[in-house]
Amino acid sequence: MRAEVADRLLEARVAGDEELVGAGATGPAALLEALRVRVDGPVADATAAEPLPAAVLVAPQAAGWPRWFATVTDPSTAPAPAAPADLPTDPPTDLPSGAPSGQASSDLASGEPLDPASAAPSAGDLDATTDGTAAVAALPVLELYTSEDVRLPYRLWGRLTLLPGAELPSFPAAEIGALPLAVGEGPDALPSGDPSAGAAPVEEDEDAEDDGAAEDEAELLAAVTDLASRYASVLADGDASAAAAEFEPDPFVEAVRARTVAEATAVQGVAGTLVEHGPLDGVEVLYAARSAGGDLLAVTAVETTVTMTPRSTSGVLRPGPEVRAAAGVEETDDVLTTRSVAALAFVVPAEQGAIRLVAVGEGLVSAETG
């Protein structure tokens, strides 16, 4: 099935048709792949990489639709990389590499742009190695697939790289299935087996053990309520966020906040910068399931919008290569807006404790002027 998804995405790349991306991807994965196809154009000799064997399978119990499952790849089975001569130097957009840096110049005569690239964190900053891209590629990857309807095939929702040292809890075998947790109501509710159910079913029983289970589930529901918004506030405000104490410190927050400062500093003489973080499409939690030990794996997504507004007609923004390709301009004296999306996987402990980020898949999905 994973190979079939890869083949459908390959068709979009070969044709250079972003409309075909929807046959193999949805959610953050579709946004990332659509930009890749749009920028690259038709790639007649594109090939699909053979999916790595999955070392872990998270398969929630389900009796209806929508359904989802996640795999975690084993990087030890990957063949040695053979980079082609024209391989781009930018890290892949679906790794936790951070949004691309911009460049700005207030001196058109000299033509010497300010370059924050050296200060902006990249994939290497997440694992403290000298070769960040190679190190990230060697990390396990969580791939989440979803099917919204019995008539629809599974599609890739997100590809998230596990953070260095991060560990996932153990899940029941696929034939048993992990217990899903329903969050919210309506079409954005978490899959709960019965798609018409607004919350995970709790048997009516006076047994104290059942009461305890219901209480545990209520606590987990409370922990993931507004999860994306709370984490977005940490991305925006760091330790000053009211939600900061709820999360373990993680390198993604550090990288995003350092990058924000670097980019704003680089253009401060030329443009004002507005950075906004929030849930992708307003959805707080998309997928969640209980581990064998009771911990919750919760997967959601946030988006970051960066708006750079030149202070005068003499201000010229010269973005980095990825933004240039996405926006279709080499430089601009108009407003430049970039949007990136991060798919995030958290482990919410069943007992008291901080929520910890375990995997990220982030990348630029659009850039435009005007």
Coordinates of C-alpha atoms in Angstrom, one line a residue:
M1 CA 0.0 0.0 0.0
R2 CA 2.8 2.4 0.8
A3 CA 4.4 1.7 -2.5
E4 CA 1.1 2.4 -4.3
V5 CA 1.0 5.8 -2.6
A6 CA 4.6 6.5 -3.7
D7 CA 3.6 5.5 -7.3
R8 CA 0.7 7.9 -7.3
L9 CA 2.9 10.8 -6.1
L10 CA 5.4 9.8 -8.7
E11 CA 2.8 10.3 -11.4
A12 CA 2.3 13.9 -10.3
R13 CA 6.1 14.6 -10.4
V14 CA 6.5 13.1 -13.8
A15 CA 3.6 15.0 -15.2
G16 CA 4.5 18.2 -13.3
D17 CA 0.8 18.4 -12.4
E18 CA 0.1 19.4 -8.8
E19 CA -3.6 18.5 -9.3
L20 CA -2.5 14.8 -9.3
V21 CA -0.9 15.1 -5.9
G22 CA -4.3 14.7 -4.2
A23 CA -4.5 11.1 -5.4
G24 CA -1.6 10.2 -3.1
A25 CA -1.4 12.8 -0.4
T26 CA -3.6 14.9 1.9
G27 CA -3.0 17.3 4.8
P28 CA 0.5 18.7 5.2
A29 CA 2.0 16.1 2.9
A30 CA -0.2 17.3 0.0
L31 CA 0.8 20.9 0.6
L32 CA 4.5 20.1 0.7
E33 CA 4.4 17.9 -2.4
A34 CA 2.2 20.3 -4.4
L35 CA 4.9 23.0 -4.0
R36 CA 7.6 20.6 -5.0
V37 CA 5.7 19.6 -8.1
R38 CA 4.9 23.3 -9.0
V39 CA 8.5 24.4 -8.6
D40 CA 10.2 21.4 -10.3
G41 CA 7.7 21.2 -13.2
P42 CA 7.6 17.9 -15.2
V43 CA 10.4 15.5 -14.3
A44 CA 10.3 12.8 -16.9
D45 CA 13.0 10.7 -15.3
A46 CA 11.7 10.9 -11.7
T47 CA 11.7 7.6 -9.8
A48 CA 9.9 6.6 -6.6
A49 CA 12.1 5.6 -3.7
E50 CA 11.4 2.1 -2.4
P51 CA 9.6 2.5 1.0
L52 CA 11.8 1.4 3.9
P53 CA 10.5 -1.5 6.0
A54 CA 8.4 -0.4 8.9
A55 CA 9.8 -1.2 12.4
V56 CA 6.6 0.0 14.2
L57 CA 3.0 0.0 13.2
V58 CA 0.3 2.0 15.0
A59 CA -3.0 0.7 13.9
P60 CA -6.0 2.0 15.8
Q61 CA -9.1 -0.1 16.3
A62 CA -11.7 1.0 13.8
A63 CA -15.1 -0.3 12.7
G64 CA -15.9 2.5 10.2
W65 CA -14.4 5.6 8.5
P66 CA -12.4 7.7 8.6
R67 CA -9.5 5.4 9.3
W68 CA -5.7 5.9 9.8
F69 CA -2.5 4.1 10.6
A70 CA 1.1 5.1 11.1
T71 CA 4.4 3.4 10.4
V72 CA 7.9 4.2 11.7
T73 CA 10.7 3.3 9.3
D74 CA 13.9 1.6 10.2
P75 CA 16.7 3.7 8.8
S76 CA 19.2 0.9 9.3
T77 CA 17.7 -0.8 6.2
A78 CA 18.2 2.2 3.9
P79 CA 20.7 1.7 1.1
A80 CA 23.7 4.0 1.1
P81 CA 22.7 7.3 -0.5
A82 CA 24.1 8.1 -4.0
A83 CA 23.5 11.8 -4.5
P84 CA 23.1 12.9 -8.1
A85 CA 25.2 15.8 -9.3
D86 CA 22.3 18.2 -9.5
L87 CA 20.9 17.3 -6.0
P88 CA 19.8 20.6 -4.4
T89 CA 21.7 21.7 -1.3
D90 CA 18.6 22.7 0.6
P91 CA 17.3 20.0 3.0
P92 CA 14.2 18.2 1.9
T93 CA 11.1 20.3 2.8
D94 CA 9.4 17.5 4.7
L95 CA 12.2 17.3 7.3
P96 CA 12.4 19.4 10.4
S97 CA 14.7 21.9 8.6
G98 CA 12.8 25.1 9.3
A99 CA 11.5 27.6 6.8
P100 CA 14.0 29.0 4.4
S101 CA 15.8 32.2 5.3
G102 CA 15.4 35.5 3.5
Q103 CA 17.9 38.0 2.4
A104 CA 17.4 41.8 2.2
S105 CA 19.3 44.8 1.0
S106 CA 18.8 48.5 1.8
D107 CA 21.7 49.5 -0.6
L108 CA 20.7 48.9 -4.2
A109 CA 23.9 50.5 -5.4
S110 CA 26.2 48.1 -3.6
G111 CA 24.0 45.1 -4.3
E112 CA 25.3 43.4 -1.1
P113 CA 22.4 41.8 0.6
L114 CA 22.2 41.0 4.3
D115 CA 22.4 37.2 4.6
P116 CA 20.8 35.6 7.8
A117 CA 21.4 32.1 6.5
S118 CA 24.5 31.7 8.7
A119 CA 22.4 32.6 11.7
A120 CA 19.2 30.8 10.9
P121 CA 18.9 27.2 12.3
S122 CA 18.6 24.3 9.8
A123 CA 18.2 20.6 10.1
G124 CA 21.6 20.3 11.5
D125 CA 20.7 22.4 14.5
L126 CA 18.2 19.8 15.6
D127 CA 20.8 17.1 16.1
A128 CA 24.0 19.0 16.9
T129 CA 26.0 17.4 14.1
T130 CA 28.2 18.9 11.5
D131 CA 26.2 17.2 8.7
G132 CA 22.6 17.9 9.6
T133 CA 21.0 16.7 6.5
A134 CA 22.7 13.3 6.5
A135 CA 22.0 12.9 10.2
V136 CA 18.3 13.7 9.8
A137 CA 18.0 11.2 6.9
A138 CA 19.4 8.5 9.2
L139 CA 16.6 9.1 11.8
P140 CA 13.4 7.0 11.9
V141 CA 10.5 8.5 10.0
L142 CA 6.8 8.3 11.1
E143 CA 4.5 8.2 8.1
L144 CA 0.8 8.6 8.7
Y145 CA -1.8 7.4 6.2
T146 CA -5.5 8.1 6.2
S147 CA -8.6 7.0 4.3
E148 CA -11.7 9.2 4.7
D149 CA -14.2 6.8 3.1
V150 CA -14.5 3.2 2.3
R151 CA -14.4 4.1 -1.4
L152 CA -11.1 6.1 -1.1
P153 CA -7.6 4.6 -1.0
Y154 CA -5.2 5.5 1.8
R155 CA -3.2 8.6 1.2
L156 CA -0.1 10.0 2.9
W157 CA -1.0 12.6 5.5
G158 CA 2.4 13.4 6.8
R159 CA 6.0 12.3 6.9
L160 CA 7.6 13.2 10.3
T161 CA 11.2 12.7 11.3
L162 CA 11.7 11.5 14.8
L163 CA 13.8 14.0 16.9
P164 CA 17.2 12.6 17.9
G165 CA 16.8 10.5 21.1
A166 CA 13.0 10.6 20.9
E167 CA 11.2 7.4 21.7
L168 CA 7.7 6.3 20.9
P169 CA 5.7 4.2 23.4
S170 CA 4.8 0.6 22.6
F171 CA 1.5 -0.1 20.9
P172 CA -0.6 -3.2 20.7
A173 CA -0.1 -5.5 17.8
A174 CA -1.9 -4.6 14.6
E175 CA -4.3 -7.5 14.9
I176 CA -5.4 -6.1 18.3
G177 CA -5.3 -2.5 17.5
A178 CA -4.6 0.6 19.6
L179 CA -7.5 2.3 21.4
P180 CA -8.4 5.5 19.5
L181 CA -9.3 8.7 21.4
A182 CA -12.0 10.8 20.0
V183 CA -11.6 14.6 20.2
G184 CA -14.1 17.2 19.2
E185 CA -17.3 16.8 17.1
G186 CA -18.2 17.0 13.5
P187 CA -16.0 16.3 10.5
D188 CA -12.9 17.3 12.3
A189 CA -13.4 14.9 15.1
L190 CA -10.7 12.2 15.6
P191 CA -11.5 8.8 14.1
S192 CA -13.1 6.7 16.8
G193 CA -14.2 3.6 15.0
D194 CA -17.7 4.8 14.5
P195 CA -17.4 8.0 12.5
S196 CA -20.8 9.2 13.8
A197 CA -19.6 9.2 17.4
G198 CA -18.5 12.5 18.9
A199 CA -16.5 10.9 21.7
A200 CA -14.9 7.5 22.4
P201 CA -17.5 5.1 23.8
V202 CA -17.4 4.4 27.5
E203 CA -19.4 1.4 28.7
E204 CA -22.0 2.2 31.4
D205 CA -20.9 0.2 34.4
E206 CA -20.7 0.9 38.1
D207 CA -17.4 -0.9 38.4
A208 CA -14.8 1.4 39.9
E209 CA -12.2 0.3 37.3
D210 CA -14.4 1.5 34.5
D211 CA -14.9 4.8 36.3
G212 CA -11.1 5.1 36.6
A213 CA -10.7 4.4 32.8
A214 CA -13.3 7.1 32.0
E215 CA -11.5 9.6 34.3
D216 CA -8.2 8.8 32.6
E217 CA -9.7 9.4 29.2
A218 CA -11.2 12.7 30.4
E219 CA -7.8 13.8 31.5
L220 CA -6.2 12.9 28.2
L221 CA -9.0 14.7 26.4
A222 CA -8.3 17.8 28.5
A223 CA -4.5 17.5 27.7
V224 CA -5.1 17.5 23.9
T225 CA -7.8 20.1 23.9
D226 CA -6.4 23.1 22.0
L227 CA -3.1 21.2 21.7
A228 CA -2.0 22.9 18.4
S229 CA -3.0 26.4 19.7
R230 CA -1.1 25.9 22.9
Y231 CA 2.0 24.7 21.2
A232 CA 1.8 27.5 18.6
S233 CA 1.8 30.0 21.5
V234 CA 5.1 28.4 22.7
L235 CA 6.5 28.8 19.3
A236 CA 5.5 32.4 19.4
D237 CA 6.4 33.4 23.0
G238 CA 8.8 30.6 24.3
D239 CA 9.0 30.5 28.0
A240 CA 6.7 33.5 28.3
S241 CA 3.8 31.5 26.9
A242 CA 1.2 30.4 29.5
A243 CA 1.4 26.9 28.0
A244 CA 5.2 26.6 28.2
A245 CA 5.2 24.5 31.4
E246 CA 2.9 21.9 29.8
F247 CA 5.6 20.9 27.2
E248 CA 9.0 19.5 27.6
P249 CA 11.7 21.8 26.1
D250 CA 12.4 20.7 22.5
P251 CA 14.9 21.7 19.8
F252 CA 12.1 22.5 17.3
V253 CA 10.9 25.4 19.4
E254 CA 14.5 26.6 19.9
A255 CA 15.2 26.4 16.1
V256 CA 12.0 28.2 15.1
R257 CA 12.4 31.0 17.6
A258 CA 16.1 31.5 16.7
R259 CA 15.2 31.5 13.1
T260 CA 12.5 34.2 13.7
V261 CA 15.0 36.4 15.4
A262 CA 17.6 35.9 12.7
E263 CA 15.2 36.7 9.8
A264 CA 13.8 39.8 11.5
T265 CA 17.2 41.1 12.4
A266 CA 18.4 40.6 8.8
V267 CA 15.7 42.7 7.3
Q268 CA 15.1 45.2 10.1
G269 CA 16.5 48.2 8.2
V270 CA 14.5 47.3 5.1
A271 CA 11.2 45.7 6.2
G272 CA 9.0 45.0 9.2
T273 CA 8.3 41.4 10.0
L274 CA 5.1 39.8 11.3
V275 CA 5.2 36.2 12.3
E276 CA 2.0 34.3 13.1
H277 CA 1.7 30.7 14.4
G278 CA -1.6 28.7 14.6
P279 CA -3.3 25.4 14.0
L280 CA -3.4 24.3 10.4
D281 CA -6.9 25.0 9.0
G282 CA -8.0 25.6 12.6
V283 CA -7.8 21.8 13.5
E284 CA -6.3 21.2 17.0
V285 CA -5.7 17.4 16.9
L286 CA -6.2 15.2 13.9
Y287 CA -5.2 11.7 15.0
A288 CA -4.6 10.1 18.4
A289 CA -4.3 6.6 19.9
R290 CA -3.5 5.0 23.2
S291 CA -0.3 3.1 23.6
A292 CA -0.1 -0.3 25.4
G293 CA 1.0 1.6 28.6
G294 CA -1.8 4.2 28.4
D295 CA 0.2 7.1 27.0
L296 CA -1.3 8.9 24.1
L297 CA 0.2 9.6 20.7
A298 CA -1.3 12.7 19.3
V299 CA -0.6 14.1 15.8
T300 CA -1.6 17.6 14.8
A301 CA -0.2 20.4 12.6
V302 CA 0.5 24.1 12.9
E303 CA 1.2 26.7 10.2
T304 CA 3.5 29.7 10.4
T305 CA 3.0 32.8 8.2
V306 CA 5.8 35.3 7.9
T307 CA 4.9 38.7 6.3
M308 CA 7.8 41.0 5.4
T309 CA 6.6 44.6 4.5
P310 CA 9.2 46.9 3.0
R311 CA 9.5 50.2 5.0
S312 CA 9.8 52.3 1.9
T313 CA 10.1 52.0 -1.9
S314 CA 13.9 51.8 -1.5
G315 CA 13.6 48.6 0.5
V316 CA 14.3 45.5 -1.6
L317 CA 13.9 41.9 -0.3
R318 CA 16.1 39.2 -1.8
P319 CA 14.8 35.9 -0.5
G320 CA 16.7 32.6 -0.3
P321 CA 16.6 30.1 -3.2
E322 CA 13.6 28.1 -2.0
V323 CA 11.4 31.2 -1.4
R324 CA 12.6 32.6 -4.8
A325 CA 11.5 29.5 -6.6
A326 CA 8.1 29.3 -4.8
A327 CA 7.4 33.1 -5.3
G328 CA 8.8 33.2 -8.8
V329 CA 10.8 36.3 -8.2
E330 CA 14.5 37.1 -7.6
E331 CA 13.8 40.1 -5.5
T332 CA 10.9 42.4 -4.6
D333 CA 10.0 45.7 -3.2
D334 CA 6.5 44.5 -2.4
V335 CA 5.1 42.6 0.6
L336 CA 6.5 39.1 0.8
T337 CA 4.5 36.4 2.6
T338 CA 5.7 32.9 3.2
R339 CA 3.7 30.0 4.7
S340 CA 5.2 26.9 6.2
V341 CA 3.5 23.9 7.8
A342 CA 4.7 21.6 10.5
A343 CA 3.2 18.2 11.2
L344 CA 3.8 17.4 14.8
A345 CA 3.6 14.2 16.9
F346 CA 3.4 14.4 20.6
V347 CA 3.4 11.8 23.4
V348 CA 0.9 12.8 26.2
P349 CA 1.7 10.8 29.3
A350 CA -1.1 8.8 31.0
E351 CA 0.3 9.9 34.4
Q352 CA 1.2 13.4 35.3
G353 CA 4.0 14.8 33.3
A354 CA 4.9 17.2 30.5
I355 CA 3.8 16.6 26.9
R356 CA 6.8 15.8 24.7
L357 CA 7.4 16.4 21.0
V358 CA 8.7 13.3 19.4
A359 CA 8.6 13.9 15.6
V360 CA 8.3 16.8 13.2
G361 CA 7.8 17.2 9.4
E362 CA 8.1 20.9 8.4
G363 CA 8.5 22.8 5.2
L364 CA 7.6 25.8 3.1
V365 CA 4.2 25.4 1.3
S366 CA 3.8 28.8 -0.4
A367 CA 5.5 32.2 -1.0
E368 CA 3.9 35.2 -2.7
T369 CA 4.3 38.9 -3.2
G370 CA 1.8 41.6 -3.1

